[in-house]
Coordinates of C-alpha atoms and ligand atoms in Angstrom, one line a residue:
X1 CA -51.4 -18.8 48.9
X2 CA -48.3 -17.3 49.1
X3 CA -46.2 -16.2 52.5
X4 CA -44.5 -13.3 53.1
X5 CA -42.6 -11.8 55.8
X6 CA -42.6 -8.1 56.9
X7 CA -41.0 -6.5 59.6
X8 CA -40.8 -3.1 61.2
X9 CA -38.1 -1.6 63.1
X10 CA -38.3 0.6 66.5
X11 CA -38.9 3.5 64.7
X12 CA -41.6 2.2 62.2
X13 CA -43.6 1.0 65.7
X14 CA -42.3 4.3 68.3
X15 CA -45.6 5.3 69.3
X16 CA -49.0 4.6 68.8
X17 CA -50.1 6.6 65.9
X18 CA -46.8 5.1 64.1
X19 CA -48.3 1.0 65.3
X20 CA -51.3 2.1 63.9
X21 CA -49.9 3.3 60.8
X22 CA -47.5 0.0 60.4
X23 CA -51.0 -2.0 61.1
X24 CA -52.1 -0.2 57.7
X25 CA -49.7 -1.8 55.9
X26 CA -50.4 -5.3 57.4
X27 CA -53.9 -4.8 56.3
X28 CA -52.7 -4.1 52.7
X29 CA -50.6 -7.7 52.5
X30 CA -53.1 -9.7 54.4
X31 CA -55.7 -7.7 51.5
X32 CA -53.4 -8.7 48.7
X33 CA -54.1 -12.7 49.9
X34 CA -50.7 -13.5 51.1
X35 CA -50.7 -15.4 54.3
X36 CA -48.9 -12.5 56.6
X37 CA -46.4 -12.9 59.4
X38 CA -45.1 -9.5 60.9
X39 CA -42.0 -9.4 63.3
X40 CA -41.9 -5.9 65.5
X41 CA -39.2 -4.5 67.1
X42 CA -39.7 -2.7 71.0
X43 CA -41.2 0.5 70.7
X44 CA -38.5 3.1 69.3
X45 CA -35.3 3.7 71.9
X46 CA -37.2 1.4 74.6
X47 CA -34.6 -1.4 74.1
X48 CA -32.1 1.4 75.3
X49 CA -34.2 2.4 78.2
X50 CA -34.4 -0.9 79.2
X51 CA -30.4 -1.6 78.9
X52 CA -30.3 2.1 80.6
X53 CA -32.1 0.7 83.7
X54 CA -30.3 -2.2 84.1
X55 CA -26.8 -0.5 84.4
X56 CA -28.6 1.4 86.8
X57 CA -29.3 -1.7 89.0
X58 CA -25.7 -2.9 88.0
X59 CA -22.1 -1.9 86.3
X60 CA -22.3 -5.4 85.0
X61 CA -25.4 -7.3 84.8
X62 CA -26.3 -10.7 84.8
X63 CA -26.7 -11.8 81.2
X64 CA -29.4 -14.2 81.9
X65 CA -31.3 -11.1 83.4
X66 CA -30.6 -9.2 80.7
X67 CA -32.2 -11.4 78.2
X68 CA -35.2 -11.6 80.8
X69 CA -35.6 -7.7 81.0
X70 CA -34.8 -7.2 76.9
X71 CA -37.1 -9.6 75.7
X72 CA -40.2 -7.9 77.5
X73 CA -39.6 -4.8 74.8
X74 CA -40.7 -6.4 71.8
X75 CA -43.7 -8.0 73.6
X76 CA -45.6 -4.7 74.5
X77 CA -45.3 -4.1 70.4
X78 CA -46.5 -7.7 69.5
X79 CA -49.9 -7.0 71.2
X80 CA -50.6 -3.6 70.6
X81 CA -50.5 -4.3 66.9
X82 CA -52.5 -7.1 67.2
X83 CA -55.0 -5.1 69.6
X84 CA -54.7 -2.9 66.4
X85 CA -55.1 -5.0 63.9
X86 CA -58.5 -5.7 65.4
X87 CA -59.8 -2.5 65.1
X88 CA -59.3 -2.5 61.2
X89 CA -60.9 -5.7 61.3
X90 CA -57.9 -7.9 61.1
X91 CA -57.8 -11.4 62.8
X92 CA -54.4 -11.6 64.0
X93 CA -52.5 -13.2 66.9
X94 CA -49.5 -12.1 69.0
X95 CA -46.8 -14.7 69.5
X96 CA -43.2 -14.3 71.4
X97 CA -40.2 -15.6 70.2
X98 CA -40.6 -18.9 71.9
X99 CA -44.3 -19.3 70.9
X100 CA -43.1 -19.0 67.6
X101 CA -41.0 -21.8 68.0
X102 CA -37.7 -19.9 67.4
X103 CA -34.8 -22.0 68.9
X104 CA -31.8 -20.5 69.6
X105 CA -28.1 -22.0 71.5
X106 CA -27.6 -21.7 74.9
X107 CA -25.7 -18.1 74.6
X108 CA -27.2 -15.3 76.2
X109 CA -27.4 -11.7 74.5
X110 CA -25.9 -12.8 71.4
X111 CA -27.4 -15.8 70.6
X112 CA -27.6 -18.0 67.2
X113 CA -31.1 -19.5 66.0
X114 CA -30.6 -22.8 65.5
X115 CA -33.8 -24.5 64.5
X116 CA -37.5 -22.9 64.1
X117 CA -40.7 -25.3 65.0
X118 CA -43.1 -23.6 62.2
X119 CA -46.5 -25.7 63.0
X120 CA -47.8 -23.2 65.6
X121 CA -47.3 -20.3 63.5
X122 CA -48.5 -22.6 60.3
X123 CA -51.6 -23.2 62.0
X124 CA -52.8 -19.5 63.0
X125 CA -52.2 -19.3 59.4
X126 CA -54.2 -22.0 58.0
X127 CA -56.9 -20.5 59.9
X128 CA -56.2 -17.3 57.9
X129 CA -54.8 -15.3 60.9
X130 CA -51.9 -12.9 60.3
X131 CA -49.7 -13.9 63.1
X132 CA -47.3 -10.8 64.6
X133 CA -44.0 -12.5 66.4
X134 CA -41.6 -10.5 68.3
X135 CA -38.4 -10.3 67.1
X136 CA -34.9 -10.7 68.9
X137 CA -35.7 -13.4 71.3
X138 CA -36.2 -17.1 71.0
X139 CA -35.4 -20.0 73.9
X140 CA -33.0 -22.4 74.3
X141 CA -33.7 -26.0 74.1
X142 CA -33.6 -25.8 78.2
X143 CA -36.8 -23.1 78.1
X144 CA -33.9 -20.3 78.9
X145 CA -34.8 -16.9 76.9
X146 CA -32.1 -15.3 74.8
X147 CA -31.9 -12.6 72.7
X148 CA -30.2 -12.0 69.2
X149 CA -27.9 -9.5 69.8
X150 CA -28.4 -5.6 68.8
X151 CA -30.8 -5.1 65.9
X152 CA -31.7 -8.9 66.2
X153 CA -35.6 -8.4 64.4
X154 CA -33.8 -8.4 60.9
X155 CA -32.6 -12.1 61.7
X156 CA -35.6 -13.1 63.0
X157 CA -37.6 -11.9 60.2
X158 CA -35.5 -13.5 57.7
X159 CA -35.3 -16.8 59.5
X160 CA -38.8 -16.9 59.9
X161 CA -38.9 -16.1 55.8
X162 CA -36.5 -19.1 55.1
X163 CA -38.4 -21.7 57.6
X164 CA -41.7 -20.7 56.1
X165 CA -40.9 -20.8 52.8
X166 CA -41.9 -17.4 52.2
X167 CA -41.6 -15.3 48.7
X168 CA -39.5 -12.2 50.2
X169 CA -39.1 -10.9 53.1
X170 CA -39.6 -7.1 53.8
X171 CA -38.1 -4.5 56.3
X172 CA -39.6 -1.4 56.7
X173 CA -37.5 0.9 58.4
X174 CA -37.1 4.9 58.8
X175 CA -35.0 5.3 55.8
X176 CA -36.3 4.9 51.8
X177 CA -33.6 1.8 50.9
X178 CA -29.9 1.4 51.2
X179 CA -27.9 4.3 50.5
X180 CA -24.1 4.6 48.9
X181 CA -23.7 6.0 52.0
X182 CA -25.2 7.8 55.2
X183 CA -26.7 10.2 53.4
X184 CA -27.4 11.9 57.4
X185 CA -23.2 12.8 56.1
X186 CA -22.9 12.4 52.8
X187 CA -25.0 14.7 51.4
X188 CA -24.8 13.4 48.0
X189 CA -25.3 9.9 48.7
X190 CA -28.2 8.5 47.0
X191 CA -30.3 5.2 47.2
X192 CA -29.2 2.1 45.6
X193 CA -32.0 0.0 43.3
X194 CA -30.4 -2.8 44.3
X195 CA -27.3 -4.3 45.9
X196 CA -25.6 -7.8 46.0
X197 CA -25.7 -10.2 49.2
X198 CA -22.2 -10.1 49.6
X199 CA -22.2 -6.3 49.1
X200 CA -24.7 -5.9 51.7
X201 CA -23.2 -8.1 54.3
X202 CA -20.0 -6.4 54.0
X203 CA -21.8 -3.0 54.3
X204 CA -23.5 -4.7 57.5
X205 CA -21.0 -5.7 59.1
X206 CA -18.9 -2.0 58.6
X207 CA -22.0 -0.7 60.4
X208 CA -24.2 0.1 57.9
X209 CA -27.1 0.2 60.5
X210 CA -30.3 -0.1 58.1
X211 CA -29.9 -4.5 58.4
X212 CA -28.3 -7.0 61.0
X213 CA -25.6 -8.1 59.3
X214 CA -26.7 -11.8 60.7
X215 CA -29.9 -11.4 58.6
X216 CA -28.0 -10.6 55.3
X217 CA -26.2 -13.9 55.8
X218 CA -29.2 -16.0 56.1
X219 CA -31.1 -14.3 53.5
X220 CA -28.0 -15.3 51.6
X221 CA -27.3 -18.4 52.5
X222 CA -31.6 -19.4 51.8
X223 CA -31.3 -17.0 48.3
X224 CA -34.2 -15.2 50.1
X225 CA -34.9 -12.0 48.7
X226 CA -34.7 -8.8 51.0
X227 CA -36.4 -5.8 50.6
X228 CA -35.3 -3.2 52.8
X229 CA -37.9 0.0 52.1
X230 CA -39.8 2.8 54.3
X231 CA -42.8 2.4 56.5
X232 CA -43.8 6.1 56.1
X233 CA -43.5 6.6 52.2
X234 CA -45.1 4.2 49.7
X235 CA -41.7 4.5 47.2
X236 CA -39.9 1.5 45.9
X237 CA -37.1 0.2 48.6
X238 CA -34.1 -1.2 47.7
X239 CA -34.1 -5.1 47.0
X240 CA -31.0 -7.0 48.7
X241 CA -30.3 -10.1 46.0
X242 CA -27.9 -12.4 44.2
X243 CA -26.9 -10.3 41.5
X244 CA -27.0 -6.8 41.1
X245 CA -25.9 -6.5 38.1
X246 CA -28.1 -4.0 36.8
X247 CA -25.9 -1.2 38.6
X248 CA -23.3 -2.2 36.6
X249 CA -20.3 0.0 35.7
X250 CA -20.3 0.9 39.5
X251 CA -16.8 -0.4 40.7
X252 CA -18.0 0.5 44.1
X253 CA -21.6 0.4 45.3
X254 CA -20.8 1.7 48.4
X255 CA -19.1 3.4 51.2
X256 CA -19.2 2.9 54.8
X257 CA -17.5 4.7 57.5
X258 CA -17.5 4.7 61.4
X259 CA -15.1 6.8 63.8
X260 CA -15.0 5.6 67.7
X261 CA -11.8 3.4 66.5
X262 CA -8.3 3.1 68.1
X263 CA -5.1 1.5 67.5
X264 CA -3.2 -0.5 69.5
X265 CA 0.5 -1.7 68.6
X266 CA 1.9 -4.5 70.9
X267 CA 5.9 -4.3 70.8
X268 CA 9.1 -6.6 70.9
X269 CA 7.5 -9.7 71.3
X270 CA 9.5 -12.8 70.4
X271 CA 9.3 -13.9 67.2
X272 CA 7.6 -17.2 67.6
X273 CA 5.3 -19.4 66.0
X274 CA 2.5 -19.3 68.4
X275 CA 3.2 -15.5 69.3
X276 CA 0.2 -14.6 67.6
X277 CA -2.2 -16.9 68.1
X278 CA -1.3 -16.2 72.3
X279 CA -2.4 -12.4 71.6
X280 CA -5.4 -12.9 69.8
X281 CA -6.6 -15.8 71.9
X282 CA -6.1 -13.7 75.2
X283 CA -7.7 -10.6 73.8
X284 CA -10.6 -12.7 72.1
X285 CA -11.2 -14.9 75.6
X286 CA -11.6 -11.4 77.3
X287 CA -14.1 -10.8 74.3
X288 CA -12.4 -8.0 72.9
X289 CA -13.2 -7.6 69.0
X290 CA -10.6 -7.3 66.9
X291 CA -10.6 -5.9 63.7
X292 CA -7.4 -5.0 61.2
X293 CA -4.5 -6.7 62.0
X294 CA -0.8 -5.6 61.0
X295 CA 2.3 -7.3 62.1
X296 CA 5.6 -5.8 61.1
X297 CA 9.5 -7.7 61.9
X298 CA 11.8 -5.5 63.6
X299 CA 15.4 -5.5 62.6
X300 CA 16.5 -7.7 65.4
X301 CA 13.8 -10.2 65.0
X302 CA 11.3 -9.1 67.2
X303 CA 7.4 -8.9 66.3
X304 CA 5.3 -5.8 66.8
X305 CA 1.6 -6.1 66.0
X306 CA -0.6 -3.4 65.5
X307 CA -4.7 -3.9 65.7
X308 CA -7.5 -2.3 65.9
X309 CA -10.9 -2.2 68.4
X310 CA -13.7 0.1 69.0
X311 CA -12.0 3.2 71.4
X312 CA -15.0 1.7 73.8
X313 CA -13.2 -1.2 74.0
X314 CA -10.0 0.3 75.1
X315 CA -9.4 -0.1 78.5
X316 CA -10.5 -3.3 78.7
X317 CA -8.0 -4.3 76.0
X318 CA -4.9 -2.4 78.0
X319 CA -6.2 -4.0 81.3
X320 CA -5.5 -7.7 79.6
X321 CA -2.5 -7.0 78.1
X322 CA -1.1 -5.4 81.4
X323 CA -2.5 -8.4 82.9
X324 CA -0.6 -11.4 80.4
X325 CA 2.5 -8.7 79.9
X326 CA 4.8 -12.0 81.6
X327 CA 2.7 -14.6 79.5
X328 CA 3.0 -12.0 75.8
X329 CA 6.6 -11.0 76.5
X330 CA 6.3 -7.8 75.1
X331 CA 7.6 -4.7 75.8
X332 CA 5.4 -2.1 75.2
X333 CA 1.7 -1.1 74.7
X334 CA 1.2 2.1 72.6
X335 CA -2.1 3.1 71.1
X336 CA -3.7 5.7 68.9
X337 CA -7.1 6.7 68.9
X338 CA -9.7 9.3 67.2
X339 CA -9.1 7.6 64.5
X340 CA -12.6 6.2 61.8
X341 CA -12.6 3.2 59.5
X342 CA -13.3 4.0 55.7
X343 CA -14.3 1.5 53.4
X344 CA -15.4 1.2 49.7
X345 CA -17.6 -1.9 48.9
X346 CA -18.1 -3.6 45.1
X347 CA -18.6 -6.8 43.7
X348 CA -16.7 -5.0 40.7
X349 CA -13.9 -4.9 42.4
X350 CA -12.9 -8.5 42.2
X351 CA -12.7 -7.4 38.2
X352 CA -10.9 -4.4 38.4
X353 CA -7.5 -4.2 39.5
X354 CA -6.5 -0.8 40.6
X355 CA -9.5 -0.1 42.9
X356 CA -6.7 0.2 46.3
X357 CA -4.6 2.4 43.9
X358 CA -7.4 5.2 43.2
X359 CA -8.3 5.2 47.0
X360 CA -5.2 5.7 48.2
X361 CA -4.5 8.3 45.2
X362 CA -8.0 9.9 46.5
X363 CA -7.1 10.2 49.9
X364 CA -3.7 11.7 49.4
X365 CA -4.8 14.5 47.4
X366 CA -6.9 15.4 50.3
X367 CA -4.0 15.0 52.7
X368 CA -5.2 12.0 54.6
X369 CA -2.7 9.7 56.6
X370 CA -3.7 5.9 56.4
X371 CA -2.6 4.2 59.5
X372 CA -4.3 0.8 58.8
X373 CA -5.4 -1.2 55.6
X374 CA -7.5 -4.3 54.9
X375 CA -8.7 -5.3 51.7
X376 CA -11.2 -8.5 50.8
X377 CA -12.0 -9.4 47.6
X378 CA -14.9 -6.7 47.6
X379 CA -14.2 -4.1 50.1
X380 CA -11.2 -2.2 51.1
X381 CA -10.9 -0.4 54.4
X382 CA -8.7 2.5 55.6
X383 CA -7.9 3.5 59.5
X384 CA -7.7 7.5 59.0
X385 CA -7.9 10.2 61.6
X386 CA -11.0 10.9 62.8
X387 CA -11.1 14.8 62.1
X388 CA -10.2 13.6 58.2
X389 CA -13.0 11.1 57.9
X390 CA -15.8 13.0 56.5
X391 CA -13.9 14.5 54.3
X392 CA -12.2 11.2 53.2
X393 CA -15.8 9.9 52.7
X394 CA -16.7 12.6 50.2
X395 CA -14.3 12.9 47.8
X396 CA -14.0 8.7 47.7
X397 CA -17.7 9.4 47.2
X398 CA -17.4 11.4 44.2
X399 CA -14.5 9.6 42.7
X400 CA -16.3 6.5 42.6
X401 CA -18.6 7.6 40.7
X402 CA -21.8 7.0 43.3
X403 CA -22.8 11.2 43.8
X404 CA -24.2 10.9 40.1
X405 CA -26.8 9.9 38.6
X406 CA -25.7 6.5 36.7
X407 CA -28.3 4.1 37.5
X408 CA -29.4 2.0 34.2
X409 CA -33.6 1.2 33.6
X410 CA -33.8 -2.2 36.8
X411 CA -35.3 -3.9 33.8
X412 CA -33.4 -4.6 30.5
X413 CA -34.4 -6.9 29.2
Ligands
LIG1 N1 -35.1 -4.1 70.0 C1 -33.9 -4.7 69.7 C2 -32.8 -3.6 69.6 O1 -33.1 -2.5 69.8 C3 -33.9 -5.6 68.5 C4 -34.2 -4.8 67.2 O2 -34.8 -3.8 67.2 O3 -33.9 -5.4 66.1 O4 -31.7 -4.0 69.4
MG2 MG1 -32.6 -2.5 63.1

């Protein structure tokens, strides 16, 4: 018997009609003769309304409490889709996080799974039960409940995948697959047959919402293939994988954006060999995120370095420097915000020089400033303004080649 691994995002499980529905396609696996194991998300926004209360009860909540009140919304999912199960005849059995023996280090809200004791989920399956586990919690060696950070379920249901052994591991979600782009703004953006790990965990991580970018990694890291597809429509999803090579010719397989981002440059410090490493330790022990960094030498030797954060993240970040201005020695904080992030993604890229060239080439004909650039092997990003970034997004869209229809047959051979 083989094992596979679904699992269904808030909006797949929202209301009741919708768990019903996602119960369906349990019923179809468990029918095919796979042993089934099912990770839910809470029921649509109720992970927000949950976070909503607590910053009701404080501006800064205890994280341990947090965990306590977050982890409750996946648990009303894991038994109403068993209770439904039941009704289509389905034996099935709800397990949390912990039940499912999903270990995580002591870090609360953001947590790490570090180990996964399979035998009670192995045993519900041995006695052919499809067992439903609730995503984005586990416990801590101490019994202490954590969570998985944000959109936590995809890790979960991949780590469950790798522990178990299982063939693939499937995420139905609200959208048909992963898209060149948001296709909620790019109007031309179209779904992608497949896409590489390392494409995929570089479009996770630039916000790409549709999987944790956590999950990617592990699916990686175990060669665990991920299919990401929707849990209304019965079409073929997209399947995340080693090689996807059969979208060849596609320099760039995708494009991600996000706007919210700000720019902070940090003048006149001494040019020292531990200047940096002070800034960046200070900002990251206040847990401020950093993402591009610049650092440019001023005529009379001093250093100004310019980064940027999430606007959110913004007056916490001026606070701390104000705070370690005698400790930094600089002399002034300036920043810029409304300003978006645009990136193109592509294993091809490693293979074809030129790729920065043509974006920059793209987004000068359409008049757009870059204030910031990073570049890994596969991805490079701009910092543009904000008003410019939709704009920026289409015509890279279209140069790249993704708005058409160039897809080859998935099979070849
Ligand atoms: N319910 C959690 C969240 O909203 C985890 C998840 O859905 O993946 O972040
Ligand atoms: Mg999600």
């Amino acid at each position: 018997m083989t094992t596979i691994v679904q699992k269904f995002g808030g909006t797949s499980v929202a209301d009741a009609a919708k768990i019903k529905r996602a119960a369906q396609r349990v019923k179809q696996a468990k029918d095919e003769g796979h042993g089934v194991i099912t990770v839910v998300s809470a029921m649509g926004k109720s992970t927000d309304s949950l976070v909503d209360l607590a910053f009701q009860m404080s501006e800064e909540p205890d994280k341990r409490e947090m965990d306590m009140l977050m982890s409750t919304g996946e648990q009303v999912t894991i038994s109403l889709m068993v209770m439904a199960l039941k009704e289509l005849g389905i034996e099935a059995v709800s397990l949390t996080g912990w039940q499912a023996g999903i270990r995580t280090e002591p870090v609360h809200q953001n947590a790490r799974i570090t180990d996964i004791e399979t035998s009670n989920i192995e045993r519900y399956l041995d006695e052919g039960k499809v067992v439903i586990v609730a995503g984005f919690q586990g416990m801590t060696e101490e019994g202490e409940i954590t969570t998985l950070g944000r959109g936590g379920s995809d890790t979960t249901a991949v780590a469950l995948a790798s522990a178990l052994q299982a063939e693939n591991c499937t995420i139905f979600t609200d959208v048909a697959g992963v898209f060149t782009s948001d296709p909620r703004v790019v109007n031309k953006a179209r779904q992608l047959k497949s896409v590489s790990y390392d494409e995929m965990l570089e479009l996770a991580n630039l916000g790409a919402g549709v999987l944790h970018p956590r999950a990617v990694e592990f699916a990686k890291n175990y060669a665990i293939p991920l299919i990401v597809r929707s849990s209304m429509e019965e079409q073929e999803g997209t399947v995340v994988e080693e090689e996807a090579s059969m979208e060849q010719n596609l320099i760039v397989r995708g494009l991600a954006f996000e706007s919210g981002v700000t720019k902070v440059t940090v003048e006149g410090m001494q040019n020292e060999v531990n200047t940096l490493t002070n800034l960046f330790s200070t900002l990251a022990q206040s847990g401020i995120n950093v993402d591009i960094i610049i650092q440019q030498l001023t005529e009379d030797d001093r250093v100004n370095v310019s980064f940027s954060i999430h606007t959110q993240a913004l007056r916490e970040t001026l606070n701390v420097l104000e705070n370690n201005k005698n400790k930094l020695n600089y002399t002034k904080v300036r920043h810029l915000d409304q300003l978006a992030k645009v990136s193109i993604v592509g294993s091809g890229m490693v293979s074809n020089p030129g790729v920065a060239a043509d974006m920059f080439q793209v987004l000068s004909e359409q008049e757009v400033r870059v204030q910031m650039v990073s570049t890994s092997e596969i991805k490079v990003s701009v910092v543009v303004e904000e008003e410019k970034m939709t704009n920026a997004v289409e015509a890279l869209h279209t140069f790249f080649e993704l708005d058409e229809k160039v897809e080859v047959q998935a099979n070849m051979a």
